[in-house]
XYZ file of C-alpha atoms in Angstrom:
785
model
C 34.894 25.504 26.374
C 31.134 24.989 26.022
C 29.097 27.773 24.469
C 26.137 29.081 26.461
C 22.888 27.579 25.188
C 20.131 29.948 24.138
C 16.540 29.569 25.187
C 14.556 27.460 22.770
C 11.332 28.330 20.961
C 8.980 25.344 21.019
C 5.815 24.415 19.122
C 3.423 21.946 20.757
C 1.519 19.941 18.109
C -1.692 18.568 19.572
C -4.163 19.973 22.089
C -5.305 16.769 23.768
C -4.951 15.135 27.151
C -1.188 14.579 27.148
C -0.444 18.135 26.091
C -3.049 20.110 28.053
C -4.961 17.732 30.305
C -8.131 18.858 28.524
C -10.247 16.266 26.723
C -12.992 18.303 25.085
C -15.483 17.570 27.812
C -13.359 19.113 30.525
C -10.325 18.236 32.612
C -8.986 14.697 32.269
C -9.674 12.284 35.122
C -6.648 10.121 34.290
C -3.133 10.298 35.708
C -2.513 13.137 33.206
C -5.154 15.377 34.772
C -3.351 18.629 33.927
C -1.314 17.279 31.043
C 2.409 16.660 30.700
C 3.797 18.491 27.678
C 2.293 21.912 28.335
C 2.982 21.841 32.059
C 6.604 20.750 31.531
C 7.272 23.430 28.924
C 5.649 26.157 31.006
C 7.970 25.168 33.851
C 11.037 24.984 31.578
C 10.209 28.497 30.432
C 10.117 29.567 34.102
C 13.538 27.947 34.553
C 15.042 29.754 31.548
C 15.414 26.881 29.070
C 12.449 27.702 26.860
C 11.476 31.032 25.346
C 8.417 31.419 23.140
C 5.749 28.727 23.172
C 3.111 28.007 20.545
C 0.464 25.327 20.174
C -1.256 23.986 17.086
C -4.363 21.874 16.705
C -6.974 21.346 14.029
C -9.907 23.192 15.589
C -9.055 26.713 16.746
C -12.459 27.006 18.403
C -11.145 24.903 21.295
C -8.461 27.349 22.353
C -10.578 29.668 24.563
C -11.600 26.691 26.715
C -8.065 25.277 26.713
C -6.632 28.594 27.902
C -9.245 28.815 30.647
C -8.491 25.235 31.694
C -4.708 25.802 31.784
C -5.054 28.969 33.793
C -7.362 27.253 36.264
C -5.387 24.020 36.663
C -1.810 25.330 36.266
C -1.583 29.138 36.353
C -3.685 29.435 39.502
C -2.058 26.428 41.215
C 1.686 26.949 40.741
C 3.579 30.097 41.619
C 5.209 32.141 38.804
C 3.747 29.883 36.100
C 3.022 31.684 32.835
C 0.649 29.594 30.688
C 0.476 31.889 27.657
C 1.140 30.647 24.134
C 0.496 31.528 20.497
C -2.169 29.317 18.954
C -2.799 27.956 15.440
C -5.239 28.153 13.731
C -7.056 31.204 15.020
C -9.980 30.789 17.379
C -12.587 30.731 14.591
C -10.875 28.368 12.150
C -10.695 24.625 11.527
C -7.588 23.649 9.526
C -6.069 20.122 9.455
C -2.840 21.570 8.012
C -2.447 24.461 10.447
C 0.798 22.830 11.595
C 2.492 24.024 8.411
C 1.856 27.694 9.187
C 2.880 27.142 12.816
C 6.165 25.534 11.755
C 6.791 28.115 9.032
C 6.599 30.839 11.697
C 9.524 29.282 13.601
C 13.192 29.798 12.877
C 15.458 26.816 12.079
C 16.766 25.270 15.280
C 13.442 25.618 17.075
C 11.758 22.527 18.474
C 8.517 20.797 17.524
C 6.898 18.377 19.985
C 4.248 16.139 18.406
C 1.383 14.567 20.380
C -1.240 14.023 17.699
C -3.074 10.970 16.231
C -0.674 8.290 15.036
C -1.349 8.772 11.327
C -0.247 12.420 11.516
C 3.134 11.842 13.185
C 5.006 11.222 9.954
C 3.783 14.168 7.837
C 4.232 16.649 10.701
C 7.676 15.338 11.701
C 8.788 15.223 8.066
C 7.705 18.808 7.478
C 9.466 20.011 10.635
C 12.715 18.155 9.897
C 12.783 19.511 6.355
C 12.580 23.004 7.930
C 15.578 22.088 10.131
C 13.588 21.876 13.367
C 14.380 19.531 16.239
C 11.554 17.021 16.697
C 10.218 15.064 19.652
C 7.387 12.771 18.608
C 5.254 10.632 20.862
C 5.236 6.868 20.476
C 4.761 5.219 18.085
C 7.039 7.456 16.060
C 5.342 6.298 12.863
C 3.038 3.432 11.977
C 5.186 2.305 9.068
C 8.795 1.168 9.250
C 9.524 2.866 5.924
C 8.377 6.201 7.329
C 10.460 5.757 10.476
C 13.553 5.215 8.349
C 12.677 8.264 6.257
C 12.761 10.357 9.449
C 16.157 8.897 10.379
C 17.575 10.054 7.060
C 15.935 13.483 7.240
C 17.244 14.127 10.750
C 20.771 13.144 9.728
C 20.669 15.215 6.528
C 19.552 18.327 8.429
C 21.747 17.656 11.504
C 18.898 18.079 13.963
C 17.622 15.985 16.852
C 14.720 13.666 16.249
C 13.686 11.733 19.338
C 10.752 9.558 20.326
C 9.049 10.299 23.638
C 9.553 6.846 25.194
C 9.448 8.170 28.753
C 9.699 4.760 30.426
C 13.400 4.740 29.590
C 13.779 7.443 32.265
C 11.866 5.534 34.961
C 14.565 4.855 37.600
C 13.356 1.283 38.120
C 13.386 0.518 34.393
C 16.787 2.177 33.925
C 18.260 0.228 36.835
C 16.765 -3.017 35.489
C 18.409 -2.414 32.138
C 21.885 -2.521 33.680
C 21.004 -5.718 35.548
C 19.533 -7.340 32.416
C 22.731 -6.616 30.487
C 24.608 -8.666 33.040
C 22.384 -11.742 32.667
C 23.916 -13.037 29.443
C 21.951 -14.024 26.373
C 18.309 -12.981 26.169
C 15.786 -15.800 26.560
C 12.244 -14.577 27.324
C 10.257 -11.347 27.730
C 6.580 -10.883 28.475
C 4.696 -7.623 28.966
C 1.113 -6.899 29.913
C -0.450 -3.443 29.761
C -4.117 -2.628 30.080
C -6.507 0.231 30.676
C -10.140 0.104 31.790
C -12.951 0.172 29.259
C -13.819 3.716 30.278
C -10.777 4.914 28.294
C -12.612 3.921 25.116
C -14.811 6.952 25.631
C -11.706 9.078 25.083
C -10.114 6.967 22.342
C -13.243 6.041 20.382
C -12.574 8.859 17.883
C -9.496 7.053 16.545
C -9.594 3.482 17.929
C -9.585 1.002 15.068
C -9.352 3.828 12.518
C -6.040 5.619 12.926
C -4.355 3.167 15.282
C -4.825 0.230 17.641
C -4.135 -0.717 21.253
C -0.836 -2.378 20.353
C 0.569 0.810 18.826
C -0.816 2.793 21.762
C 0.241 0.672 24.756
C 2.540 -2.178 23.720
C 4.898 0.361 22.153
C 6.049 1.192 25.707
C 7.385 -2.223 26.637
C 8.464 -3.197 23.145
C 10.765 -0.195 23.263
C 12.016 -1.149 26.736
C 12.782 -4.662 25.541
C 14.570 -3.393 22.408
C 16.563 -1.028 24.636
C 17.572 -3.815 27.029
C 18.870 -6.151 24.302
C 20.346 -3.537 21.965
C 23.405 -5.085 20.313
C 22.643 -8.463 21.924
C 19.596 -9.735 20.059
C 17.360 -8.694 17.147
C 13.724 -9.517 16.270
C 13.230 -11.832 13.304
C 9.562 -12.871 13.128
C 6.234 -11.497 14.371
C 2.884 -13.259 14.694
C -0.140 -11.384 16.078
C -3.478 -12.408 17.547
C -6.403 -10.347 18.790
C -9.562 -10.540 20.883
C -12.644 -8.608 19.763
C -16.263 -7.909 20.645
C -16.216 -5.556 23.641
C -15.015 -2.289 22.119
C -17.421 -2.658 19.211
C -20.423 -3.372 21.439
C -22.550 -1.207 23.724
C -21.958 1.337 25.082
C -18.657 2.052 23.285
C -19.642 1.346 19.677
C -16.125 1.606 18.242
C -15.732 0.849 14.551
C -15.986 -2.764 13.450
C -12.244 -3.347 13.068
C -11.375 -2.271 16.635
C -9.602 -4.990 18.617
C -10.042 -5.304 22.403
C -6.738 -7.000 23.159
C -3.743 -7.582 20.906
C -0.877 -10.013 21.518
C 2.352 -10.031 19.544
C 4.566 -13.118 19.627
C 8.074 -12.214 18.494
C 11.092 -14.408 17.751
C 14.522 -12.977 18.617
C 17.963 -14.081 17.435
C 21.202 -13.505 19.301
C 23.682 -11.355 17.378
C 26.626 -13.272 18.853
C 25.490 -16.879 19.237
C 23.585 -18.707 16.455
C 22.223 -21.223 18.943
C 20.665 -18.634 21.251
C 17.145 -17.670 20.297
C 14.662 -15.797 22.430
C 10.936 -15.210 22.419
C 8.770 -12.329 23.567
C 5.050 -11.865 24.173
C 3.648 -8.336 24.250
C -0.023 -7.931 25.173
C -2.082 -4.748 25.435
C -5.771 -4.239 26.159
C -8.219 -1.416 26.746
C -11.048 -3.588 27.991
C -9.983 -4.146 31.609
C -12.685 -3.739 34.328
C -14.039 -0.234 34.816
C -12.813 0.140 38.401
C -9.396 -1.387 37.795
C -7.552 1.948 37.853
C -6.326 4.107 35.004
C -3.501 1.653 34.360
C -4.983 -1.622 35.543
C -1.851 -3.526 34.552
C 1.600 -2.354 33.562
C 4.331 -4.888 34.128
C 6.937 -7.035 32.425
C 9.093 -10.088 33.025
C 12.581 -10.305 31.526
C 14.560 -13.558 31.646
C 18.160 -13.856 30.556
C 20.655 -16.670 30.484
C 21.577 -16.185 34.160
C 18.629 -14.501 35.844
C 15.313 -12.720 35.491
C 13.619 -9.422 36.376
C 10.008 -8.512 37.164
C 8.698 -4.945 37.372
C 5.143 -3.847 38.142
C 5.050 -0.170 37.296
C 1.326 0.294 37.956
C 1.476 -0.954 41.547
C 4.415 0.425 43.501
C 3.040 0.086 46.997
C 1.447 3.534 46.896
C -2.311 2.945 47.077
C -5.053 5.385 47.985
C -8.632 4.366 48.822
C -11.480 6.863 48.785
C -15.207 6.443 49.342
C -16.050 8.016 45.984
C -13.588 6.219 43.717
C -12.391 3.173 45.584
C -8.794 1.982 45.591
C -6.269 3.615 43.248
C -2.543 3.121 42.697
C -0.415 6.222 42.178
C 2.934 6.711 40.495
C 4.519 10.025 41.529
C 7.743 8.929 39.828
C 6.035 9.706 36.494
C 4.601 13.175 37.196
C 4.384 14.801 40.635
C 1.626 17.381 40.563
C 1.707 18.569 44.190
C 3.472 21.971 44.551
C 6.691 22.537 46.502
C 6.809 24.265 49.872
C 7.244 27.577 48.040
C 4.200 26.956 45.841
C 6.172 26.238 42.659
C 5.837 23.207 40.435
C 7.907 20.404 41.980
C 7.830 17.578 39.401
C 11.180 18.036 37.721
C 12.317 14.580 38.836
C 9.368 12.759 37.264
C 10.358 10.683 34.261
C 7.510 12.166 32.206
C 9.105 15.578 32.756
C 12.673 14.323 32.271
C 11.777 12.843 28.868
C 10.968 16.330 27.556
C 13.668 18.128 29.549
C 16.456 15.959 28.097
C 15.232 16.591 24.571
C 15.183 20.352 25.183
C 18.732 20.199 26.606
C 19.967 18.185 23.626
C 18.387 20.594 21.124
C 19.932 23.605 22.851
C 23.364 21.989 22.929
C 23.168 21.138 19.220
C 22.192 24.727 18.432
C 25.112 26.025 20.544
C 27.561 23.720 18.772
C 28.341 21.795 21.970
C 27.096 18.500 20.519
C 26.024 16.845 17.282
C 22.682 15.120 16.886
C 24.417 11.791 16.188
C 26.220 11.963 19.554
C 22.992 11.093 21.366
C 22.549 7.846 19.403
C 25.507 6.494 21.392
C 24.017 7.328 24.790
C 21.104 4.899 24.871
C 18.588 7.708 24.461
C 15.347 7.205 22.478
C 16.533 8.867 19.297
C 14.771 8.111 16.047
C 17.619 5.757 15.052
C 17.660 3.946 18.394
C 13.911 3.206 18.259
C 13.595 1.774 14.760
C 13.063 -1.838 15.863
C 10.107 -0.828 18.014
C 8.371 0.479 14.906
C 9.426 -2.603 12.923
C 7.765 -4.915 15.454
C 4.581 -2.825 15.708
C 4.281 -2.487 11.937
C 4.863 -6.219 11.475
C 2.238 -6.956 14.124
C -0.357 -4.899 12.299
C 0.381 -6.680 9.030
C 0.186 -10.042 10.767
C -3.250 -9.204 12.166
C -4.561 -7.940 8.858
C -3.167 -10.775 6.763
C -3.215 -13.612 9.305
C 0.381 -14.613 8.697
C 3.857 -14.325 10.093
C 5.909 -11.290 9.103
C 9.706 -11.414 9.066
C 12.089 -8.602 9.989
C 15.401 -8.465 8.134
C 18.397 -6.179 8.031
C 19.334 -4.654 4.694
C 22.559 -2.659 4.997
C 21.905 0.034 7.589
C 18.140 -0.282 7.194
C 15.516 -2.766 8.288
C 12.744 -4.185 6.157
C 9.638 -6.293 6.627
C 9.802 -9.417 4.531
C 6.676 -9.533 2.385
C 7.325 -12.652 0.340
C 7.509 -15.230 3.103
C 4.217 -16.933 2.181
C 4.750 -16.482 -1.525
C 4.861 -19.545 -3.750
C 6.076 -17.488 -6.697
C 8.912 -14.979 -6.796
C 9.068 -11.474 -5.385
C 12.029 -9.678 -6.893
C 13.505 -6.215 -6.705
C 15.315 -4.549 -9.588
C 18.741 -5.755 -8.486
C 17.737 -9.445 -8.274
C 18.206 -12.022 -11.008
C 14.984 -12.811 -12.812
C 13.482 -9.337 -12.425
C 11.493 -8.800 -15.636
C 9.376 -5.794 -16.633
C 9.470 -6.378 -20.404
C 6.367 -5.716 -22.498
C 5.414 -5.776 -26.158
C 5.395 -1.974 -26.343
C 8.644 -0.673 -24.938
C 7.241 2.854 -24.557
C 4.790 1.547 -21.949
C 7.477 -0.052 -19.752
C 7.940 1.508 -16.314
C 10.614 0.558 -13.714
C 8.725 -1.330 -11.008
C 10.305 -1.470 -7.559
C 9.180 -5.087 -7.186
C 7.909 -7.740 -9.586
C 5.687 -10.352 -7.926
C 5.318 -13.413 -10.141
C 2.197 -15.202 -8.956
C 1.656 -18.952 -9.213
C -1.781 -19.131 -7.611
C -4.671 -17.003 -6.346
C -3.122 -16.896 -2.869
C 0.006 -15.351 -4.380
C -2.167 -12.613 -5.870
C -3.771 -12.093 -2.466
C -0.392 -11.793 -0.809
C 0.871 -9.473 -3.560
C -2.137 -7.206 -3.248
C -1.903 -7.151 0.544
C 1.816 -6.589 0.461
C 1.308 -3.765 -1.970
C -1.488 -2.359 0.130
C 0.793 -2.466 3.166
C 3.551 -0.710 1.297
C 1.072 1.845 0.107
C -0.823 2.369 3.285
C -0.116 6.027 3.496
C 0.587 5.261 -0.067
C -2.184 7.316 -1.460
C 0.126 10.249 -0.939
C 3.593 8.850 -1.612
C 3.558 5.077 -1.664
C 3.908 2.275 -4.164
C 1.389 1.958 -7.017
C 0.117 -1.464 -8.048
C -0.226 -2.778 -11.605
C -1.087 -6.116 -13.222
C 0.599 -7.847 -16.164
C -1.307 -10.652 -17.891
C 0.112 -11.181 -21.361
C 2.214 -8.019 -21.402
C 0.597 -6.565 -24.530
C -1.286 -3.584 -23.133
C 0.217 -0.607 -24.873
C -0.638 1.998 -22.247
C 1.250 2.179 -18.963
C -1.746 0.994 -16.905
C -0.176 -2.474 -16.793
C 3.154 -1.070 -15.620
C 4.144 0.268 -12.220
C 6.554 3.172 -11.959
C 8.381 2.566 -8.682
C 5.662 0.284 -7.357
C 4.661 -3.388 -7.437
C 3.992 -5.225 -10.705
C 2.020 -8.437 -10.223
C 3.018 -10.728 -13.071
C 0.374 -13.382 -13.804
C 2.067 -14.997 -16.788
C 2.906 -18.208 -14.917
C -0.721 -18.581 -13.863
C -1.872 -20.011 -17.184
C -3.979 -23.075 -16.416
C -7.067 -23.720 -18.559
C -9.850 -25.998 -17.278
C -12.631 -27.004 -19.666
C -16.039 -28.027 -18.323
C -17.250 -29.860 -21.427
C -20.759 -30.436 -20.127
C -21.318 -26.818 -19.081
C -19.374 -25.559 -22.099
C -17.306 -23.195 -19.974
C -13.537 -22.685 -19.980
C -11.934 -21.401 -16.775
C -8.763 -19.492 -17.597
C -6.221 -18.111 -15.139
C -4.882 -14.570 -15.268
C -1.773 -15.256 -17.349
C -3.327 -17.522 -19.974
C -2.571 -16.525 -23.562
C -4.832 -16.712 -26.605
C -2.962 -19.683 -28.047
C -3.033 -21.638 -24.766
C -6.811 -21.253 -24.554
C -7.414 -22.204 -28.190
C -5.184 -25.267 -27.972
C -7.026 -26.554 -24.905
C -10.614 -25.900 -25.959
C -10.284 -27.267 -29.495
C -9.412 -30.664 -28.009
C -13.105 -30.843 -27.084
C -14.317 -29.362 -30.358
C -15.092 -26.089 -28.578
C -13.992 -22.471 -28.781
C -14.936 -18.984 -27.608
C -14.610 -15.467 -28.990
C -10.875 -15.325 -28.391
C -8.082 -13.023 -29.517
C -6.330 -13.096 -32.858
C -2.700 -12.859 -31.641
C -1.335 -15.939 -29.912
C 0.834 -14.290 -27.164
C -1.865 -11.825 -26.024
C -3.346 -12.393 -22.562
C -6.911 -13.722 -22.628
C -8.205 -11.884 -19.574
C -7.044 -8.432 -20.637
C -8.497 -9.116 -24.084
C -11.847 -10.297 -22.731
C -12.527 -7.697 -20.039
C -11.515 -4.899 -22.407
C -14.076 -5.859 -25.086
C -12.356 -8.393 -27.279
C -12.913 -8.554 -31.064
C -12.383 -12.039 -32.485
C -12.678 -13.885 -35.778
C -15.687 -15.506 -34.064
C -17.277 -12.191 -33.074
C -19.828 -12.358 -35.922
C -21.104 -15.669 -34.558
C -20.584 -15.346 -30.806
C -20.152 -11.665 -30.002
C -17.293 -9.985 -28.184
C -14.998 -11.600 -25.642
C -16.668 -9.506 -22.946
C -20.079 -10.932 -23.899
C -18.897 -14.457 -23.204
C -17.695 -13.935 -19.634
C -19.905 -15.978 -17.312
C -17.908 -15.638 -14.077
C -14.819 -14.068 -12.557
C -12.601 -14.636 -9.545
C -11.421 -11.209 -8.415
C -8.898 -10.199 -5.755
C -9.979 -6.834 -4.376
C -7.667 -4.075 -3.168
C -8.033 -5.247 0.451
C -6.909 -8.763 -0.493
C -10.359 -10.336 -0.279
C -11.146 -12.930 -2.961
C -14.680 -12.706 -4.350
C -16.710 -14.364 -7.058
C -18.498 -12.188 -9.587
C -21.318 -13.409 -11.818
C -24.955 -12.595 -12.509
C -25.940 -13.651 -8.967
C -22.858 -12.866 -6.847
C -21.517 -9.320 -6.739
C -23.475 -8.400 -9.889
C -22.287 -4.767 -9.839
C -18.668 -5.892 -9.902
C -19.531 -8.417 -12.635
C -21.050 -5.608 -14.698
C -18.082 -3.313 -14.132
C -15.254 -5.685 -15.010
C -16.877 -6.400 -18.372
C -15.567 -3.408 -20.263
C -15.326 -0.865 -17.441
C -11.555 -0.608 -17.158
C -8.877 -2.204 -15.021
C -9.345 -0.663 -11.566
C -11.812 -3.045 -9.950
C -9.288 -5.587 -8.716
C -7.058 -8.371 -10.012
C -9.007 -10.802 -12.181
C -7.387 -14.083 -11.221
C -9.674 -16.288 -13.322
C -12.469 -15.946 -15.865
C -15.166 -18.386 -16.880
C -15.753 -18.094 -20.638
C -18.704 -19.509 -22.568
C -17.749 -22.108 -25.227
C -19.362 -23.086 -28.533
C -18.959 -26.015 -30.920
C -16.089 -25.343 -33.290
C -14.913 -27.166 -36.413
C -11.310 -28.363 -36.374
C -10.253 -26.490 -39.516
C -11.220 -23.100 -40.914
C -10.466 -21.524 -44.261
C -7.882 -18.726 -44.361
C -6.328 -16.854 -47.252
C -3.535 -14.322 -47.643
C -3.285 -12.302 -50.836
C -0.465 -9.777 -51.348
C -1.016 -6.726 -53.597
C 1.027 -3.771 -54.762
C 0.202 -0.073 -54.491
C -1.261 0.259 -57.984
C -3.769 -2.514 -57.207
C -5.153 -0.688 -54.143
C -8.183 0.971 -55.866
C -9.409 -2.313 -57.299
C -8.826 -4.094 -54.007
C -10.799 -1.525 -51.996
C -13.720 -1.641 -54.417
C -13.751 -5.456 -54.408
C -13.571 -5.576 -50.625
C -16.542 -3.210 -50.303
C -18.543 -5.409 -52.685
C -17.571 -8.493 -50.676
C -18.820 -6.885 -47.468
C -22.333 -6.624 -48.905
C -22.704 -10.424 -48.797
C -20.427 -11.074 -45.785
C -21.615 -13.962 -43.594
C -21.439 -13.727 -39.754
C -18.715 -16.368 -39.735
C -16.505 -14.503 -42.197
C -14.264 -11.463 -42.132
C -11.021 -10.011 -43.368
C -8.046 -7.833 -42.463
C -6.353 -5.334 -44.730
C -2.727 -4.632 -43.813
C -0.378 -1.985 -45.159
C 3.225 -2.923 -44.352
C 6.750 -3.411 -45.579
C 7.498 -6.903 -46.831
C 10.601 -8.970 -46.067
C 12.237 -7.451 -49.150
C 11.770 -3.941 -47.738
C 9.117 -2.944 -50.298
C 5.620 -1.724 -49.398
C 2.625 -4.031 -49.899
C -1.077 -4.274 -49.158
C -2.088 -7.634 -47.708
C -5.622 -9.015 -47.684
C -6.157 -11.743 -45.064
C -9.550 -13.426 -45.141
C -11.128 -16.070 -42.946
C -14.234 -18.187 -43.132
C -15.331 -20.520 -40.356
C -16.301 -23.053 -42.981
C -14.860 -25.732 -45.232
C -12.347 -24.938 -47.962
C -14.838 -25.028 -50.823
C -17.090 -22.353 -49.335
C -14.113 -20.243 -48.275
C -12.497 -20.301 -51.704
C -15.776 -19.440 -53.402
C -16.396 -16.563 -51.005
C -13.015 -14.897 -51.546
C -12.708 -15.669 -55.281
C -13.462 -12.033 -56.293
C -10.404 -10.940 -54.345
C -8.219 -13.659 -55.803
C -9.345 -12.708 -59.323
C -7.623 -9.303 -58.862
C -4.271 -11.015 -59.467
C -2.290 -10.740 -56.201
C 1.505 -10.990 -56.496
C 1.561 -13.672 -53.807
C -1.097 -16.210 -52.762
C -1.423 -18.409 -49.718
C -4.718 -20.095 -48.843
C -6.300 -23.297 -47.642
C -7.641 -25.037 -44.551
C -5.978 -24.024 -41.273
C -6.209 -25.772 -37.884
C -8.392 -23.559 -35.700
C -5.709 -23.254 -32.994
C -3.307 -21.838 -35.619
C -5.600 -19.001 -36.684
C -4.034 -16.773 -34.024
C -0.476 -17.291 -35.304
C -0.652 -15.106 -38.388
C 0.473 -11.962 -36.607
C 3.074 -13.592 -34.365
C 5.877 -12.021 -36.365
C 5.037 -8.584 -35.002
C 2.791 -9.351 -32.012
C 5.169 -11.600 -30.157
C 8.364 -9.602 -30.210
C 9.365 -6.923 -27.683
C 10.759 -3.558 -28.654
C 7.621 -2.284 -30.357
C 5.879 1.035 -29.897
C 2.383 1.941 -28.878
C -0.445 1.374 -31.335
C -3.768 3.157 -31.457
C -7.141 2.033 -32.734
C -10.143 3.875 -34.109
C -13.559 3.199 -35.601
C -13.843 4.184 -39.251
C -16.899 5.420 -41.114
C -15.269 5.657 -44.520
C -13.449 2.920 -46.456
C -13.051 4.206 -49.975
C -10.301 4.484 -52.557
C -9.436 8.129 -51.949
C -9.128 7.641 -48.200
C -7.064 4.473 -48.502
C -4.691 6.047 -51.012
C -4.136 8.989 -48.686
C -3.577 6.661 -45.739
C -1.141 4.572 -47.786
C 0.889 7.564 -48.941
C 1.039 9.052 -45.423
C 2.124 5.699 -44.002
C 4.854 5.417 -46.636
C 6.252 8.815 -45.621
C 6.326 7.694 -41.977
C 8.212 4.508 -42.783
C 10.810 6.439 -44.746
C 11.300 8.931 -41.910
C 12.520 6.318 -39.448
C 9.634 4.017 -38.508
C 9.996 1.106 -40.956
C 8.158 -1.298 -38.666
C 4.903 0.692 -38.756
C 1.829 -1.257 -39.852
C -1.730 -0.189 -40.583
C -4.427 -2.830 -40.050
C -8.102 -2.601 -40.995
C -10.402 -5.199 -39.449
C -13.802 -6.140 -40.852
C -16.064 -8.393 -38.812
C -19.796 -8.881 -38.754
C -20.958 -6.684 -35.879
C -24.673 -7.480 -35.836
C -24.317 -9.906 -32.924
C -22.438 -7.249 -30.919
C -24.954 -4.488 -31.650
C -27.864 -6.674 -30.569
C -26.586 -6.816 -26.965
C -28.222 -4.016 -24.917
C -25.703 -1.283 -24.097
C -26.638 -1.412 -20.403
C -25.917 -5.162 -20.193
C -22.213 -4.574 -19.573
C -19.871 -1.631 -19.029
C -18.653 -1.973 -22.632
C -20.371 0.800 -24.573
C -18.951 0.631 -28.113
C -21.678 -1.498 -29.678
C -22.628 0.506 -32.753
C -22.615 -1.614 -35.920
């Protein structure tokens, strides 16, 4: 036996035209002249289904006028109609998050009806569902498919109703047509055309092109109807969008630049039962119809199945009214009937706008009474959050297609749906459970588990990765997917790793092009130090490049870049002459002294948040084929003499010379101090220069001419292997015996306590060339000698 259902407390989110019939400048002149949500709920309270009503907006200062409007247009028109409600925020407050207080004041099992700007649907619905409230949200339920599926899960976890207010499902003509369409066999073709006159832009200008578009606003109606008709018969697989522009952004409407006038979505459909049966659909929506065309100038669709077709014109049902003041208008009393009954009461309970809310209220009450479960309504063809997921998938895909000018694919993944973001990718786009997924780095402590790894093969791949990431993180500033870039994989912080986001891997983009005449090397984002050296030396050229062969050139160069050639040619950052950068919006720009000079200044030493550097142009210089290098190994007791000799050597150091001092464990497990010197000269000069160090009697000696391209290989033993830990660098002001002995002894204690792979490296380069560059020339500031 069914339990009696209690009256329901309901919160109305939104104070606009659909809720109140008030637009800010007075009563609406559209077909929603006294609203739908408020009027329906006031009447349901009169009929005993609803108890306490509340309403929340952003600006509480509007409520006195809204109350006056509702009393005038509803309370004074219909008999026994109480239009009172509790409002949030108070009448003197503006609060974008007032909905939280309004929801917190309700008990679980209450209902929240959301008619607010599209971008707010998800956070409000999510908050309400988490508080175990029933939710009715206007179309589109959410702008993102991922958010729609989040709401599905939340509703099921909390066992509450979550429906989408697709009221056309309750239109008797549309409902009747659905049954007929189901009898016409396989789906073949659907077209829909909805438009509103340009005058509506006056109302929608506040959010048009910013928070939503005309496709989300109007096409959502017929996309949902089509999905409803072919449920279980056919599924969408691909979406391509096109748009017309120029009217909404012009006079007198002046909408923002990105506002489209008309949007068309072309959608491929695949039969679920017959591989050979494919369908196509065209959904078009516009808000630039002629001014006198009526509030809904066009609102019709054509459905064609295997054995028949259907046409419905909802805007023109043979009920036309012509007046001297306004001309000819078409009315639809099947939606909302505003004329009172013979007794003076509201008489629109049979309108499908009313029924859409009434059925949700009934379902919520029955769930609360234990007469039904929320999942029961999924089986009844009602617009529950689960039954409307493909509508959001198509709309979301359409928006991506417009923004990125490409097709977007819709695929099923278990019980969920996803938008395929790698369709135009030449590289690979892998999730953690796919073969080839690789997030390895030199420093294992900086590794983070990326949700996707996008391995780019070209600049367009980077563009698609950035745009895909941007799409997945639209709304992502709050809880989306972060984006990171991996060049060589040697950055020891986690800024080149993405925890739960998208990692763009550039390592397969490693082409080097040498312009011998201009003396410029163009290197792609994944090029390593060794790859650049090997290519440029073929022409007898080189640049201030890194000292470790597997390190990525671009990360090295834009971060500063100290090289064995720094004394002669400055830092890596000082030799950047151009950059190809993919910005966060997916645009590809050139940056140099003449084009985007601010960006060019910033990427040279300013950090890694300006975009993805897909290619750098690096200045080249003549370079001899061989250089002199030496490696002398000393023991602890020789350290004082070595430090003193090194300081003496520095007094006569040439710009093309330098050395490294390493403290490390040798292959035999014993500690050593290693002096590694270099001279960009012939062997005779190099040997003569480092003779004072050799005369100290090292326990091991290796020296002689070295091919220039091999100069970066000396540290491969520890720079090329994974499994290392973070290293830190610092400028030093003191290099004396006492300090070095203390450093050595401290290091030795660390190695004995469980870090045997620890190495200390001192680098000594001529810095005069670096210090002579004005600090303001680039964003790199560490130019003190």
